[in-house]
Structure formats: structure tokens, C-alpha cells
CSV table of C-alpha atoms in Angstrom, one decimal:
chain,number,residue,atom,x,y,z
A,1,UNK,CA,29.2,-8.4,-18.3
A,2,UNK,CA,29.7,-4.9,-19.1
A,3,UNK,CA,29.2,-1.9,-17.4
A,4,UNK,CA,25.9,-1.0,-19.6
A,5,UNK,CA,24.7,-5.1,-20.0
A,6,UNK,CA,24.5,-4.7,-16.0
A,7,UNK,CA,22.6,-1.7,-16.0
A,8,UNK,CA,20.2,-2.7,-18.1
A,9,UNK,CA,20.3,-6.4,-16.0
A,10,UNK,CA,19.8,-4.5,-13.0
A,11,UNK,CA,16.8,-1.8,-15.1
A,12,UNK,CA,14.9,-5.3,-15.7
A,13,UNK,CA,15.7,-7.3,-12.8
A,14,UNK,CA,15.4,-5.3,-9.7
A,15,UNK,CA,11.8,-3.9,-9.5
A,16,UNK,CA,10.9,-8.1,-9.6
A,17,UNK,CA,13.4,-9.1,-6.9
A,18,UNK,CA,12.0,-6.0,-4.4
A,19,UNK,CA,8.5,-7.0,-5.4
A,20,UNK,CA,9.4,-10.8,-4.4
A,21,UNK,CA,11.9,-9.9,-1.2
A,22,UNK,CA,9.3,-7.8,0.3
A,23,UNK,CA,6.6,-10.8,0.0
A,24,UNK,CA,9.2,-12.8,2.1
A,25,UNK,CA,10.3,-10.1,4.7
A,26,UNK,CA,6.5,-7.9,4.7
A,27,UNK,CA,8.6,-5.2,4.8
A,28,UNK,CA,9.3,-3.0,1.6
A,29,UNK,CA,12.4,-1.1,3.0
A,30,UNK,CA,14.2,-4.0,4.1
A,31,UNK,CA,13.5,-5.5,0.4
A,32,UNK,CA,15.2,-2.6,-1.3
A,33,UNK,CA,17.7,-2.7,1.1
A,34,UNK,CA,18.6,-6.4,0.4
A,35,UNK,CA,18.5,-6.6,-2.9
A,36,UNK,CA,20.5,-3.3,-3.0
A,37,UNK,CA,23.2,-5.1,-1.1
A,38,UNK,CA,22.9,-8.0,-3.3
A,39,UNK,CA,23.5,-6.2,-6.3
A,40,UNK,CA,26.6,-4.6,-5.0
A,41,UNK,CA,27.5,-8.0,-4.0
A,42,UNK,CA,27.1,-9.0,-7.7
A,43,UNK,CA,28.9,-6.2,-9.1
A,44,UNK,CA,32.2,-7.4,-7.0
A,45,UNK,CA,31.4,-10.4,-8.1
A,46,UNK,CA,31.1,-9.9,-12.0
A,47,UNK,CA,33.4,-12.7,-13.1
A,48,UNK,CA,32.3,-15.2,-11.3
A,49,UNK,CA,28.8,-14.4,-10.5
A,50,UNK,CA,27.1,-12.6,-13.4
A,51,UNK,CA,29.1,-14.0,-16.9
A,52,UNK,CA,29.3,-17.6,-16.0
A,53,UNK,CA,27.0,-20.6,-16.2
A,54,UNK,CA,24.6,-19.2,-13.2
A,55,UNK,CA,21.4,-17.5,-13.2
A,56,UNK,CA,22.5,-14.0,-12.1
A,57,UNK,CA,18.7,-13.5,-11.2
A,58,UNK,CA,18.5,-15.9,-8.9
A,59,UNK,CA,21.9,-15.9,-7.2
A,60,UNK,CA,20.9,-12.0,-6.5
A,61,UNK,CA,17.8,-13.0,-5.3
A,62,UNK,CA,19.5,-15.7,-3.0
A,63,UNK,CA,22.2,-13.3,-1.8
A,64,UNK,CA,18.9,-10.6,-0.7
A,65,UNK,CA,17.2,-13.8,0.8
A,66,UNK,CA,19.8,-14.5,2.9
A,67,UNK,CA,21.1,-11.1,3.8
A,68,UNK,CA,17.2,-10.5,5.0
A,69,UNK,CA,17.0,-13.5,7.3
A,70,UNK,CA,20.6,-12.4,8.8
A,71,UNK,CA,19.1,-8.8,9.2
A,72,UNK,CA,15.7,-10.4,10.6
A,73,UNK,CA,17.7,-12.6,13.3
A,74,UNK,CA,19.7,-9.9,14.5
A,75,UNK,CA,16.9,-7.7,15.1
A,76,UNK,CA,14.8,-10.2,16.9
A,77,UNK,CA,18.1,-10.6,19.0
A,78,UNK,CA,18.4,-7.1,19.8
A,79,UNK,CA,14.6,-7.2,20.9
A,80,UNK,CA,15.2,-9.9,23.2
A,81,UNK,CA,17.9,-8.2,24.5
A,82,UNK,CA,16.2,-4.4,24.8
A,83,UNK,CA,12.6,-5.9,25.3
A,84,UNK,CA,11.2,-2.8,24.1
A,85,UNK,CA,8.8,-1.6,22.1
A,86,UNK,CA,9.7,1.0,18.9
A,87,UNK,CA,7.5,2.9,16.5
A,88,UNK,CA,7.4,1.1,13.5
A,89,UNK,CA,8.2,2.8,10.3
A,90,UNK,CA,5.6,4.9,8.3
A,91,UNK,CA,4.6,3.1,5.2
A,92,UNK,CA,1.6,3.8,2.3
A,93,UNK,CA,-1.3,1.4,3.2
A,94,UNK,CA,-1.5,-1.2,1.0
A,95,UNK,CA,-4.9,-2.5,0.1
A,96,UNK,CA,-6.6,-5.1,2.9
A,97,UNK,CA,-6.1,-8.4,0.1
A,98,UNK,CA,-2.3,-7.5,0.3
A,99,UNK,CA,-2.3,-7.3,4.0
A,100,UNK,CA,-4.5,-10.0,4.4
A,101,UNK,CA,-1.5,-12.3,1.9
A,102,UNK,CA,1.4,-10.7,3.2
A,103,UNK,CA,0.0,-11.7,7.2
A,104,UNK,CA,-1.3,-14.9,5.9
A,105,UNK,CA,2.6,-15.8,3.9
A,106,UNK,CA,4.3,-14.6,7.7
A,107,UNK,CA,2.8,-17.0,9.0
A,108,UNK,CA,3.8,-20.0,7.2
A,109,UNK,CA,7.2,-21.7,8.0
A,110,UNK,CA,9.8,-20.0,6.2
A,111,UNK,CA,10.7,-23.2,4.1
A,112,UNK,CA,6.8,-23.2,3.1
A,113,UNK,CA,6.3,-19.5,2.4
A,114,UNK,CA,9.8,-19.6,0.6
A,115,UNK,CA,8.8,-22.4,-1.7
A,116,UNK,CA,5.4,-20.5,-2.3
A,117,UNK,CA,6.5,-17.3,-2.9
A,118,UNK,CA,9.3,-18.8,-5.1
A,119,UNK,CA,6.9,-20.7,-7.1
A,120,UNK,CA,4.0,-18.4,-7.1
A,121,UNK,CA,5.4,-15.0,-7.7
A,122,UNK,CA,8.7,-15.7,-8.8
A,123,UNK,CA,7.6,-18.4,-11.8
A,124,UNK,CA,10.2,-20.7,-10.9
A,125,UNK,CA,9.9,-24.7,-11.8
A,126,UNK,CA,9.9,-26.9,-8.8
A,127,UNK,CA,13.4,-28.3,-10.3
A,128,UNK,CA,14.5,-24.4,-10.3
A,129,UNK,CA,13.2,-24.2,-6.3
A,130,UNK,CA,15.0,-27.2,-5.2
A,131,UNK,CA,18.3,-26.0,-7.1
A,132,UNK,CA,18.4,-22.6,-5.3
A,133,UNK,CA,17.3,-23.9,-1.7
A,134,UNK,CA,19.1,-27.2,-1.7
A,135,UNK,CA,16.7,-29.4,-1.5
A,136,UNK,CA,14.7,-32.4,-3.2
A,137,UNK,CA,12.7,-32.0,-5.5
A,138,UNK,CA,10.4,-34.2,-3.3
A,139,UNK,CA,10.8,-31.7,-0.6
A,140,UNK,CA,9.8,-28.8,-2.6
A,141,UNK,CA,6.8,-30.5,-3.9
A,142,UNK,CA,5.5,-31.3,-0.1
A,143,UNK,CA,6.7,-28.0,1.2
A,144,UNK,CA,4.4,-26.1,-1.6
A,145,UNK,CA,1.5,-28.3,-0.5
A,146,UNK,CA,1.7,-28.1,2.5
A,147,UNK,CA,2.1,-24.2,2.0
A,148,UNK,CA,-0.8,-23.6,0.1
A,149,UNK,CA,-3.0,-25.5,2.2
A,150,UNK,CA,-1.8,-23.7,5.1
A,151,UNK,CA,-1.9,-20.4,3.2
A,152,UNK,CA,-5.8,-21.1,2.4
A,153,UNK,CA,-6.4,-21.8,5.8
A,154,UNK,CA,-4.9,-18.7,7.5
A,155,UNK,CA,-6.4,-16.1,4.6
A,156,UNK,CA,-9.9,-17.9,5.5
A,157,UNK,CA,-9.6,-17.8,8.9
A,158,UNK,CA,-8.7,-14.0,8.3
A,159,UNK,CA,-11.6,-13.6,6.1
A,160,UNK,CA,-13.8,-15.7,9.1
A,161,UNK,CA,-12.7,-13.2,12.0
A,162,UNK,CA,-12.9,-10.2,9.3
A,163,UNK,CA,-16.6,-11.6,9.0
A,164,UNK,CA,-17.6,-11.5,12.3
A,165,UNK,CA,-16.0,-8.1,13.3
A,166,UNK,CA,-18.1,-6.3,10.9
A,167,UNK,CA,-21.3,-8.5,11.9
């Protein structure tokens, strides 16, 4: 891949991988940051990564996946360690059916919420899902049912306590 074909790759591809890295993490910043790194990642990688049989997309999007689970696991570490309490960034307010999604997807499993967000936002086939998280098809299948029924449960419940607070 050339110099401009990657440009352009990365003109296409990276508004869609933020969009879908920050409805894993809930945070926007981190999903830049990720897919950022991923990219760079790729770039080193050219040969191998983005001009052979792979979906450069979704190795990326693997890549930013995992570097924002090792990011997330060292902060919680840190917490425990400091067991303090920190400002939390300044950030636009999104609008309350985003917040309501993005608390409601935190709280499922990550295997779940991965499969669902994966699915859902990201238009990949079950086959694609089990291919880039190792698992069976099978397991993808029950993971996104069992996702979305937990999903509909925690955005009702949300909507239910939502209810009653303005009642």
C-alpha cells in the first residue's frame, strides 16, 4: 500500500473506528487515542498488515480494541493503588439516548457488549465476529443474545428510574 492508498484508507476508515472504539471504552479521547496508535501500528506494519490477505479495517480496529482494554486495566490498577478520586475530563454533552446506550453497553460483559457493538454498529457477520475474537460462531450467536436482551433490560430499567424521578 502506498503512501496516498493509506491516506485515503485512513480519510475513510478512521472517523468509523473512533465512532465504534468510543462505544466500547464511553470515552471519546481514549477512542482517538487508540485508534491513533493503531494506525501507527499499521503503518510499521505495511507489508504484512495492510497489503496482504487481512482486512486492514479490522486488524486496526483489533489493535485499538486491545490497546484500550490494556490502557483501561492499568488505570483501574493505578486507582486501586492511589484510591483517589480525579476530575474527570471536560467533554460536549451528548444527548440523554446516547448516555442512556453508552451506560446501558458499560454495563454488559465485555464479550457481550463487544459482540453487540461489533455486530450492531460495526455491520460485521456473525462469521466476521467470531474470526476477529476467536471464538465460535456458536459463541458469538449466544453472546449477541444474551447481549441484547441484557441491553433492553438495562436501557428499560434506565428509562423506569428516569420515569419516576421526573414523577
Amino acid at each position: 500500500m502506498t503512501e496516498d492508498e493509506f491516506d485515503l484508507f485512513y480519510a475513510a476508515a478512521c472517523p468509523r473506528l473512533v465512532g465504534q472504539l468510543y462505544a466500547l471504552t464511553g470515552d471519546y479521547a481514549e477512542a482517538q487515542d487508540v485508534v491513533q496508535e493503531a494506525f501507527a501500528r499499521a503503518w510499521e506494519r505495511r507489508s504484512s498488515v495492510l497489503d496482504g490477505d487481512r482486512d486492514p479495517e479490522a486488524w486496526i480496529r483489533t489493535v485499538a480494541h486491545r490497546l484500550a482494554m490494556s490502557r483501561w486495566r492499568r488505570a483501574r490498577r493505578w486507582w486501586e493503588l492511589v484510591r483517589g478520586e480525579s476530575e474527570p475530563r471536560p467533554v460536549p454533552e451528548p444527548n440523554p439516548d446516547h448516555v442512556a446506550l453508552v451506560a446501558a453497553l458499560r454495563r454488559l460483559p465485555e464479550a457481550q457488549r463487544t459482540a453487540i457493538v461489533l455486530h450492531h454498529l460495526c455491520d460485521l457477520s456473525v462469521e466476521q465476529i467470531a474470526a476477529e475474537t476467536d471464538a465460535a460462531v456458536g459463541t458469538v450467536k449466544a453472546r449477541l443474545s444474551r447481549g441484547r436482551s441484557a441491553l433492553a433490560a438495562h436501557l428499560s430499567e434506565d428509562i423506569h428510574s428516569t420515569e419516576e424521578a421526573c414523577v
